[in-house]
Amino acid sequence: MNCEKIKIFIEKLLRFFYPNTCPLCGRVIREEVCPDCARRVQPIREPLCKTCGKPIRSSQAEYCLDCSRTVHDFDCGRALYVHRGQAAWSIYQFKFHNRRIYGRFYAGQIADRYGALVQKWGVTRILPIPLSRKKRRLRGFNQAQILALELAERLGIPADTGSLVRIRHTKPQRTLDPVLRRQNVRRAFGWKGGSLTGERVLLVDDIYTTGSTLDGAARVLKRAGAEKVYFLTVSIGQGY
Ligand SMILES: [Zn+2]
Ligand SMILES: [Zn+2]
């Protein structure tokens, strides 16, 4: 038996004694995802908005309603799932019930789906959206950082987890309307790293709601010299 086969055998054995839970519904399973979720919870498919990656109704349209009216600070990005049903449940568990292991699952799915696109973008570093110190203390970890590290490993691109920082504790975005969301994040981020001249950076976060958090971070990165700012998230709201 070669090394790889032994590894697979040990993994199977461990899984037998310590079964997984499905990252999308919580059922105890021996596979990576339960067959029901594997069938039902599908990554976002075309047609989608060229800027934010939200699914849109018509393949004639290029942008979602939001992106056709807003000038974003980021260049473009993609999400894995529409934020509803099992995907929304799963992210809630990941964030608030300490299911850090789900981060590995999402990163695997994102890398499968968008690995080639990230290559095409020519990404030079991966940055997680940081949490405020207060939130991080409460939650114990930053879910975006887990995603960024897992993705960096899979895509072979360095992660930079310390240079982009929160400089203010902002109000929870979900309580605010879009205009207030923008104001809320305008000065929320700071850059502690060196020059980003010529770099193409990839921001990673769990959920895309209006994009204002990613815009706030992208603005700071562009000011530091970034040539392009892309993003990848686990989920995104619908475009219509
Ligand atoms: Zn499931
Ligand atoms: Zn859009």
PDB file of C-alpha atoms and ligand atoms in Angstrom:
ATOM      1  CA  MET A   1       0.000   0.000   0.000  1.00  0.00           C
ATOM      2  CA  ASN A   2       1.441   3.377  -0.915  1.00  0.00           C
ATOM      3  CA  CYS A   3       1.293   6.468   1.279  1.00  0.00           C
ATOM      4  CA  GLU A   4      -1.750   8.003  -0.419  1.00  0.00           C
ATOM      5  CA  LYS A   5      -3.756   4.769  -0.083  1.00  0.00           C
ATOM      6  CA  ILE A   6      -2.871   4.485   3.594  1.00  0.00           C
ATOM      7  CA  LYS A   7      -4.000   8.068   4.124  1.00  0.00           C
ATOM      8  CA  ILE A   8      -7.351   7.406   2.447  1.00  0.00           C
ATOM      9  CA  PHE A   9      -7.787   4.213   4.448  1.00  0.00           C
ATOM     10  CA  ILE A  10      -7.108   5.998   7.742  1.00  0.00           C
ATOM     11  CA  GLU A  11      -9.515   8.778   6.785  1.00  0.00           C
ATOM     12  CA  LYS A  12     -12.244   6.214   6.061  1.00  0.00           C
ATOM     13  CA  LEU A  13     -11.565   4.477   9.351  1.00  0.00           C
ATOM     14  CA  LEU A  14     -11.724   7.741  11.292  1.00  0.00           C
ATOM     15  CA  ARG A  15     -14.937   8.675   9.564  1.00  0.00           C
ATOM     16  CA  PHE A  16     -16.441   5.360  10.570  1.00  0.00           C
ATOM     17  CA  PHE A  17     -15.770   5.981  14.235  1.00  0.00           C
ATOM     18  CA  TYR A  18     -16.258   9.737  14.158  1.00  0.00           C
ATOM     19  CA  PRO A  19     -18.918  10.455  11.559  1.00  0.00           C
ATOM     20  CA  ASN A  20     -19.298  13.895   9.989  1.00  0.00           C
ATOM     21  CA  THR A  21     -22.361  16.030   9.984  1.00  0.00           C
ATOM     22  CA  CYS A  22     -23.571  17.303   6.629  1.00  0.00           C
ATOM     23  CA  PRO A  23     -22.383  20.921   6.371  1.00  0.00           C
ATOM     24  CA  LEU A  24     -25.660  21.869   4.714  1.00  0.00           C
ATOM     25  CA  CYS A  25     -28.285  20.232   6.945  1.00  0.00           C
ATOM     26  CA  GLY A  26     -26.509  18.862  10.011  1.00  0.00           C
ATOM     27  CA  ARG A  27     -27.490  15.222   9.463  1.00  0.00           C
ATOM     28  CA  VAL A  28     -24.927  12.632  10.586  1.00  0.00           C
ATOM     29  CA  ILE A  29     -23.256  11.176   7.518  1.00  0.00           C
ATOM     30  CA  ARG A  30     -20.224   9.268   6.332  1.00  0.00           C
ATOM     31  CA  GLU A  31     -19.813  11.230   3.116  1.00  0.00           C
ATOM     32  CA  GLU A  32     -18.681  14.836   2.809  1.00  0.00           C
ATOM     33  CA  VAL A  33     -22.239  16.049   2.082  1.00  0.00           C
ATOM     34  CA  CYS A  34     -25.480  14.092   2.420  1.00  0.00           C
ATOM     35  CA  PRO A  35     -26.899  12.870  -0.918  1.00  0.00           C
ATOM     36  CA  ASP A  36     -30.056  15.038  -0.505  1.00  0.00           C
ATOM     37  CA  CYS A  37     -28.062  18.250  -0.132  1.00  0.00           C
ATOM     38  CA  ALA A  38     -25.623  17.255  -2.851  1.00  0.00           C
ATOM     39  CA  ARG A  39     -28.622  17.070  -5.176  1.00  0.00           C
ATOM     40  CA  ARG A  40     -30.627  20.025  -3.925  1.00  0.00           C
ATOM     41  CA  VAL A  41     -28.092  22.671  -2.938  1.00  0.00           C
ATOM     42  CA  GLN A  42     -26.461  23.704  -6.184  1.00  0.00           C
ATOM     43  CA  PRO A  43     -23.892  26.441  -6.758  1.00  0.00           C
ATOM     44  CA  ILE A  44     -25.124  29.549  -8.574  1.00  0.00           C
ATOM     45  CA  ARG A  45     -25.500  29.022 -12.283  1.00  0.00           C
ATOM     46  CA  GLU A  46     -25.636  31.362 -15.294  1.00  0.00           C
ATOM     47  CA  PRO A  47     -27.118  33.819 -16.082  1.00  0.00           C
ATOM     48  CA  LEU A  48     -25.470  35.916 -13.422  1.00  0.00           C
ATOM     49  CA  CYS A  49     -24.495  39.531 -12.870  1.00  0.00           C
ATOM     50  CA  LYS A  50     -21.083  40.242 -14.426  1.00  0.00           C
ATOM     51  CA  THR A  51     -20.097  42.384 -11.457  1.00  0.00           C
ATOM     52  CA  CYS A  52     -21.369  40.723  -8.279  1.00  0.00           C
ATOM     53  CA  GLY A  53     -22.233  37.249  -9.556  1.00  0.00           C
ATOM     54  CA  LYS A  54     -25.846  37.296  -8.335  1.00  0.00           C
ATOM     55  CA  PRO A  55     -28.192  35.126 -10.395  1.00  0.00           C
ATOM     56  CA  ILE A  56     -30.300  37.253 -12.727  1.00  0.00           C
ATOM     57  CA  ARG A  57     -33.404  36.356 -14.699  1.00  0.00           C
ATOM     58  CA  SER A  58     -32.458  37.167 -18.232  1.00  0.00           C
ATOM     59  CA  SER A  59     -29.320  36.143 -20.057  1.00  0.00           C
ATOM     60  CA  GLN A  60     -29.743  39.381 -22.064  1.00  0.00           C
ATOM     61  CA  ALA A  61     -29.054  41.511 -18.995  1.00  0.00           C
ATOM     62  CA  GLU A  62     -25.431  41.972 -17.981  1.00  0.00           C
ATOM     63  CA  TYR A  63     -25.904  43.314 -14.481  1.00  0.00           C
ATOM     64  CA  CYS A  64     -28.285  42.898 -11.579  1.00  0.00           C
ATOM     65  CA  LEU A  65     -30.534  45.800 -10.614  1.00  0.00           C
ATOM     66  CA  ASP A  66     -28.192  46.841  -7.827  1.00  0.00           C
ATOM     67  CA  CYS A  67     -25.009  46.818  -9.928  1.00  0.00           C
ATOM     68  CA  SER A  68     -26.688  48.656 -12.800  1.00  0.00           C
ATOM     69  CA  ARG A  69     -27.358  51.519 -10.358  1.00  0.00           C
ATOM     70  CA  THR A  70     -24.267  51.397  -8.127  1.00  0.00           C
ATOM     71  CA  VAL A  71     -20.639  52.060  -8.896  1.00  0.00           C
ATOM     72  CA  HIS A  72     -18.766  49.543  -6.776  1.00  0.00           C
ATOM     73  CA  ASP A  73     -15.247  50.047  -5.484  1.00  0.00           C
ATOM     74  CA  PHE A  74     -14.366  46.388  -6.082  1.00  0.00           C
ATOM     75  CA  ASP A  75     -13.976  45.207  -9.665  1.00  0.00           C
ATOM     76  CA  CYS A  76     -16.053  42.044  -9.544  1.00  0.00           C
ATOM     77  CA  GLY A  77     -16.589  38.816  -7.673  1.00  0.00           C
ATOM     78  CA  ARG A  78     -18.565  35.618  -7.322  1.00  0.00           C
ATOM     79  CA  ALA A  79     -20.512  33.724  -4.664  1.00  0.00           C
ATOM     80  CA  LEU A  80     -21.079  30.007  -4.300  1.00  0.00           C
ATOM     81  CA  TYR A  81     -24.740  29.843  -3.231  1.00  0.00           C
ATOM     82  CA  VAL A  82     -27.836  31.994  -3.130  1.00  0.00           C
ATOM     83  CA  HIS A  83     -28.416  32.920   0.503  1.00  0.00           C
ATOM     84  CA  ARG A  84     -31.507  30.870   1.273  1.00  0.00           C
ATOM     85  CA  GLY A  85     -32.604  27.471   2.620  1.00  0.00           C
ATOM     86  CA  GLN A  86     -29.843  25.046   3.543  1.00  0.00           C
ATOM     87  CA  ALA A  87     -27.035  27.400   2.482  1.00  0.00           C
ATOM     88  CA  ALA A  88     -28.308  30.159   4.808  1.00  0.00           C
ATOM     89  CA  TRP A  89     -28.774  27.653   7.630  1.00  0.00           C
ATOM     90  CA  SER A  90     -25.276  26.311   7.105  1.00  0.00           C
ATOM     91  CA  ILE A  91     -23.594  29.731   7.217  1.00  0.00           C
ATOM     92  CA  TYR A  92     -25.510  30.563  10.375  1.00  0.00           C
ATOM     93  CA  GLN A  93     -24.102  27.407  12.006  1.00  0.00           C
ATOM     94  CA  PHE A  94     -20.632  28.257  10.728  1.00  0.00           C
ATOM     95  CA  LYS A  95     -20.742  31.751  12.220  1.00  0.00           C
ATOM     96  CA  PHE A  96     -22.720  31.434  15.389  1.00  0.00           C
ATOM     97  CA  HIS A  97     -22.468  27.789  16.390  1.00  0.00           C
ATOM     98  CA  ASN A  98     -18.769  27.392  15.984  1.00  0.00           C
ATOM     99  CA  ARG A  99     -18.916  25.029  13.009  1.00  0.00           C
ATOM    100  CA  ARG A 100     -15.444  26.025  11.830  1.00  0.00           C
ATOM    101  CA  ILE A 101     -15.102  22.753   9.979  1.00  0.00           C
ATOM    102  CA  TYR A 102     -17.725  23.968   7.469  1.00  0.00           C
ATOM    103  CA  GLY A 103     -15.157  26.502   6.299  1.00  0.00           C
ATOM    104  CA  ARG A 104     -13.127  23.694   4.796  1.00  0.00           C
ATOM    105  CA  PHE A 105     -16.144  22.404   2.906  1.00  0.00           C
ATOM    106  CA  TYR A 106     -17.006  25.857   1.505  1.00  0.00           C
ATOM    107  CA  ALA A 107     -13.401  26.488   0.484  1.00  0.00           C
ATOM    108  CA  GLY A 108     -13.292  23.151  -1.364  1.00  0.00           C
ATOM    109  CA  GLN A 109     -16.505  23.975  -3.201  1.00  0.00           C
ATOM    110  CA  ILE A 110     -15.378  27.522  -4.011  1.00  0.00           C
ATOM    111  CA  ALA A 111     -12.005  26.286  -5.288  1.00  0.00           C
ATOM    112  CA  ASP A 112     -13.705  23.693  -7.521  1.00  0.00           C
ATOM    113  CA  ARG A 113     -16.121  26.230  -8.886  1.00  0.00           C
ATOM    114  CA  TYR A 114     -13.954  29.318  -9.201  1.00  0.00           C
ATOM    115  CA  GLY A 115     -10.342  28.122  -9.091  1.00  0.00           C
ATOM    116  CA  ALA A 116      -9.893  28.660 -12.831  1.00  0.00           C
ATOM    117  CA  LEU A 117     -11.478  32.116 -12.641  1.00  0.00           C
ATOM    118  CA  VAL A 118      -9.124  33.131  -9.806  1.00  0.00           C
ATOM    119  CA  GLN A 119      -6.214  32.049 -12.022  1.00  0.00           C
ATOM    120  CA  LYS A 120      -7.600  34.168 -14.843  1.00  0.00           C
ATOM    121  CA  TRP A 121      -7.927  37.151 -12.517  1.00  0.00           C
ATOM    122  CA  GLY A 122      -4.236  36.735 -11.675  1.00  0.00           C
ATOM    123  CA  VAL A 123      -4.768  37.090  -7.915  1.00  0.00           C
ATOM    124  CA  THR A 124      -1.566  37.791  -5.968  1.00  0.00           C
ATOM    125  CA  ARG A 125      -2.895  37.697  -2.399  1.00  0.00           C
ATOM    126  CA  ILE A 126      -5.994  36.657  -0.477  1.00  0.00           C
ATOM    127  CA  LEU A 127      -7.405  38.856   2.281  1.00  0.00           C
ATOM    128  CA  PRO A 128     -10.212  38.020   4.694  1.00  0.00           C
ATOM    129  CA  ILE A 129     -12.685  40.764   5.655  1.00  0.00           C
ATOM    130  CA  PRO A 130     -11.598  41.435   9.251  1.00  0.00           C
ATOM    131  CA  LEU A 131     -13.913  41.491  12.251  1.00  0.00           C
ATOM    132  CA  SER A 132     -13.776  44.228  14.826  1.00  0.00           C
ATOM    133  CA  ARG A 133     -11.788  43.277  17.912  1.00  0.00           C
ATOM    134  CA  LYS A 134     -14.986  43.299  19.949  1.00  0.00           C
ATOM    135  CA  LYS A 135     -16.795  40.892  17.624  1.00  0.00           C
ATOM    136  CA  ARG A 136     -13.800  38.652  17.331  1.00  0.00           C
ATOM    137  CA  ARG A 137     -13.584  38.403  21.094  1.00  0.00           C
ATOM    138  CA  LEU A 138     -17.266  37.512  21.304  1.00  0.00           C
ATOM    139  CA  ARG A 139     -17.154  34.915  18.535  1.00  0.00           C
ATOM    140  CA  GLY A 140     -13.688  33.558  19.220  1.00  0.00           C
ATOM    141  CA  PHE A 141     -12.738  33.404  15.557  1.00  0.00           C
ATOM    142  CA  ASN A 142     -13.170  35.222  12.273  1.00  0.00           C
ATOM    143  CA  GLN A 143     -15.111  33.073   9.827  1.00  0.00           C
ATOM    144  CA  ALA A 144     -13.713  35.000   6.836  1.00  0.00           C
ATOM    145  CA  GLN A 145     -10.173  34.270   7.991  1.00  0.00           C
ATOM    146  CA  ILE A 146     -10.871  30.536   8.159  1.00  0.00           C
ATOM    147  CA  LEU A 147     -12.201  30.700   4.604  1.00  0.00           C
ATOM    148  CA  ALA A 148      -9.257  32.757   3.364  1.00  0.00           C
ATOM    149  CA  LEU A 149      -6.683  30.376   4.845  1.00  0.00           C
ATOM    150  CA  GLU A 150      -8.431  27.297   3.472  1.00  0.00           C
ATOM    151  CA  LEU A 151      -8.756  28.893   0.047  1.00  0.00           C
ATOM    152  CA  ALA A 152      -5.146  30.058   0.025  1.00  0.00           C
ATOM    153  CA  GLU A 153      -4.014  26.504   0.649  1.00  0.00           C
ATOM    154  CA  ARG A 154      -6.171  25.098  -2.122  1.00  0.00           C
ATOM    155  CA  LEU A 155      -5.363  27.777  -4.688  1.00  0.00           C
ATOM    156  CA  GLY A 156      -1.669  28.082  -3.864  1.00  0.00           C
ATOM    157  CA  ILE A 157      -1.899  31.855  -3.357  1.00  0.00           C
ATOM    158  CA  PRO A 158      -0.579  33.533  -0.173  1.00  0.00           C
ATOM    159  CA  ALA A 159      -3.104  34.718   2.416  1.00  0.00           C
ATOM    160  CA  ASP A 160      -2.501  37.979   4.252  1.00  0.00           C
ATOM    161  CA  THR A 161      -4.539  37.988   7.448  1.00  0.00           C
ATOM    162  CA  GLY A 162      -3.021  40.919   9.317  1.00  0.00           C
ATOM    163  CA  SER A 163      -2.758  43.916   7.000  1.00  0.00           C
ATOM    164  CA  LEU A 164      -6.396  44.810   6.431  1.00  0.00           C
ATOM    165  CA  VAL A 165      -7.907  45.862   9.759  1.00  0.00           C
ATOM    166  CA  ARG A 166     -11.136  47.198  11.217  1.00  0.00           C
ATOM    167  CA  ILE A 167     -10.520  50.553  12.744  1.00  0.00           C
ATOM    168  CA  ARG A 168     -14.010  51.156  14.065  1.00  0.00           C
ATOM    169  CA  HIS A 169     -16.685  48.931  15.485  1.00  0.00           C
ATOM    170  CA  THR A 170     -19.547  49.387  13.047  1.00  0.00           C
ATOM    171  CA  LYS A 171     -23.229  48.786  13.724  1.00  0.00           C
ATOM    172  CA  PRO A 172     -24.586  45.442  12.448  1.00  0.00           C
ATOM    173  CA  GLN A 173     -25.203  46.021   8.737  1.00  0.00           C
ATOM    174  CA  ARG A 174     -28.452  44.064   8.666  1.00  0.00           C
ATOM    175  CA  THR A 175     -30.178  46.730  10.787  1.00  0.00           C
ATOM    176  CA  LEU A 176     -29.401  49.510   8.276  1.00  0.00           C
ATOM    177  CA  ASP A 177     -30.776  50.601   4.901  1.00  0.00           C
ATOM    178  CA  PRO A 178     -28.357  50.700   1.913  1.00  0.00           C
ATOM    179  CA  VAL A 179     -27.444  54.397   2.274  1.00  0.00           C
ATOM    180  CA  LEU A 180     -26.663  54.032   5.965  1.00  0.00           C
ATOM    181  CA  ARG A 181     -24.758  50.816   5.246  1.00  0.00           C
ATOM    182  CA  ARG A 182     -22.411  52.753   2.972  1.00  0.00           C
ATOM    183  CA  GLN A 183     -21.856  55.457   5.561  1.00  0.00           C
ATOM    184  CA  ASN A 184     -21.401  52.855   8.255  1.00  0.00           C
ATOM    185  CA  VAL A 185     -18.469  51.161   6.492  1.00  0.00           C
ATOM    186  CA  ARG A 186     -16.918  54.215   4.865  1.00  0.00           C
ATOM    187  CA  ARG A 187     -14.198  54.546   7.456  1.00  0.00           C
ATOM    188  CA  ALA A 188     -14.405  51.078   8.939  1.00  0.00           C
ATOM    189  CA  PHE A 189     -11.202  49.683   7.415  1.00  0.00           C
ATOM    190  CA  GLY A 190      -7.536  50.523   7.555  1.00  0.00           C
ATOM    191  CA  TRP A 191      -4.433  49.212   5.775  1.00  0.00           C
ATOM    192  CA  LYS A 192      -1.370  48.340   7.830  1.00  0.00           C
ATOM    193  CA  GLY A 193       0.603  46.578   5.099  1.00  0.00           C
ATOM    194  CA  GLY A 194       3.030  47.950   2.520  1.00  0.00           C
ATOM    195  CA  SER A 195       2.232  49.221  -0.963  1.00  0.00           C
ATOM    196  CA  LEU A 196      -0.116  47.110  -3.080  1.00  0.00           C
ATOM    197  CA  THR A 197       1.039  48.631  -6.352  1.00  0.00           C
ATOM    198  CA  GLY A 198       0.478  46.223  -9.212  1.00  0.00           C
ATOM    199  CA  GLU A 199      -1.297  43.667  -7.010  1.00  0.00           C
ATOM    200  CA  ARG A 200      -4.566  41.948  -7.760  1.00  0.00           C
ATOM    201  CA  VAL A 201      -6.157  41.098  -4.467  1.00  0.00           C
ATOM    202  CA  LEU A 202      -8.987  38.763  -3.564  1.00  0.00           C
ATOM    203  CA  LEU A 203     -11.262  39.611  -0.645  1.00  0.00           C
ATOM    204  CA  VAL A 204     -13.018  36.735   1.086  1.00  0.00           C
ATOM    205  CA  ASP A 205     -16.160  36.925   3.204  1.00  0.00           C
ATOM    206  CA  ASP A 206     -19.066  34.679   4.187  1.00  0.00           C
ATOM    207  CA  ILE A 207     -22.089  36.617   2.881  1.00  0.00           C
ATOM    208  CA  TYR A 208     -22.589  39.322   0.252  1.00  0.00           C
ATOM    209  CA  THR A 209     -25.612  41.398   1.177  1.00  0.00           C
ATOM    210  CA  THR A 210     -25.375  44.801  -0.539  1.00  0.00           C
ATOM    211  CA  GLY A 211     -21.645  44.722  -1.189  1.00  0.00           C
ATOM    212  CA  SER A 212     -21.040  47.801   0.953  1.00  0.00           C
ATOM    213  CA  THR A 213     -18.649  46.003   3.319  1.00  0.00           C
ATOM    214  CA  LEU A 214     -16.591  44.738   0.377  1.00  0.00           C
ATOM    215  CA  ASP A 215     -16.716  48.216  -1.173  1.00  0.00           C
ATOM    216  CA  GLY A 216     -15.420  49.748   2.055  1.00  0.00           C
ATOM    217  CA  ALA A 217     -12.483  47.331   2.118  1.00  0.00           C
ATOM    218  CA  ALA A 218     -11.849  47.669  -1.644  1.00  0.00           C
ATOM    219  CA  ARG A 219     -11.610  51.451  -1.326  1.00  0.00           C
ATOM    220  CA  VAL A 220      -8.817  51.124   1.240  1.00  0.00           C
ATOM    221  CA  LEU A 221      -6.975  48.534  -0.878  1.00  0.00           C
ATOM    222  CA  LYS A 222      -7.154  50.676  -3.999  1.00  0.00           C
ATOM    223  CA  ARG A 223      -5.845  53.613  -2.041  1.00  0.00           C
ATOM    224  CA  ALA A 224      -2.904  51.400  -1.016  1.00  0.00           C
ATOM    225  CA  GLY A 225      -2.217  50.821  -4.724  1.00  0.00           C
ATOM    226  CA  ALA A 226      -4.116  47.617  -5.588  1.00  0.00           C
ATOM    227  CA  GLU A 227      -4.644  47.357  -9.330  1.00  0.00           C
ATOM    228  CA  LYS A 228      -7.718  45.140  -9.029  1.00  0.00           C
ATOM    229  CA  VAL A 229      -9.907  44.018  -6.144  1.00  0.00           C
ATOM    230  CA  TYR A 230     -11.967  40.858  -6.548  1.00  0.00           C
ATOM    231  CA  PHE A 231     -14.102  38.990  -4.048  1.00  0.00           C
ATOM    232  CA  LEU A 232     -15.441  35.522  -3.318  1.00  0.00           C
ATOM    233  CA  THR A 233     -18.182  34.775  -0.785  1.00  0.00           C
ATOM    234  CA  VAL A 234     -20.023  31.655   0.285  1.00  0.00           C
ATOM    235  CA  SER A 235     -23.440  33.159  -0.398  1.00  0.00           C
ATOM    236  CA  ILE A 236     -25.206  36.148  -1.911  1.00  0.00           C
ATOM    237  CA  GLY A 237     -28.767  37.522  -2.002  1.00  0.00           C
ATOM    238  CA  GLN A 238     -30.877  37.117  -5.086  1.00  0.00           C
ATOM    239  CA  GLY A 239     -30.600  39.726  -7.878  1.00  0.00           C
ATOM    240  CA  TYR A 240     -34.324  40.296  -8.398  1.00  0.00           C
TER     241      TYR A 240
HETATM  242 ZN    ZN B   1     -27.404  17.514   4.064  1.00  0.00          ZN
HETATM  243 ZN    ZN B   2     -24.676  42.646  -9.406  1.00  0.00          ZN
END
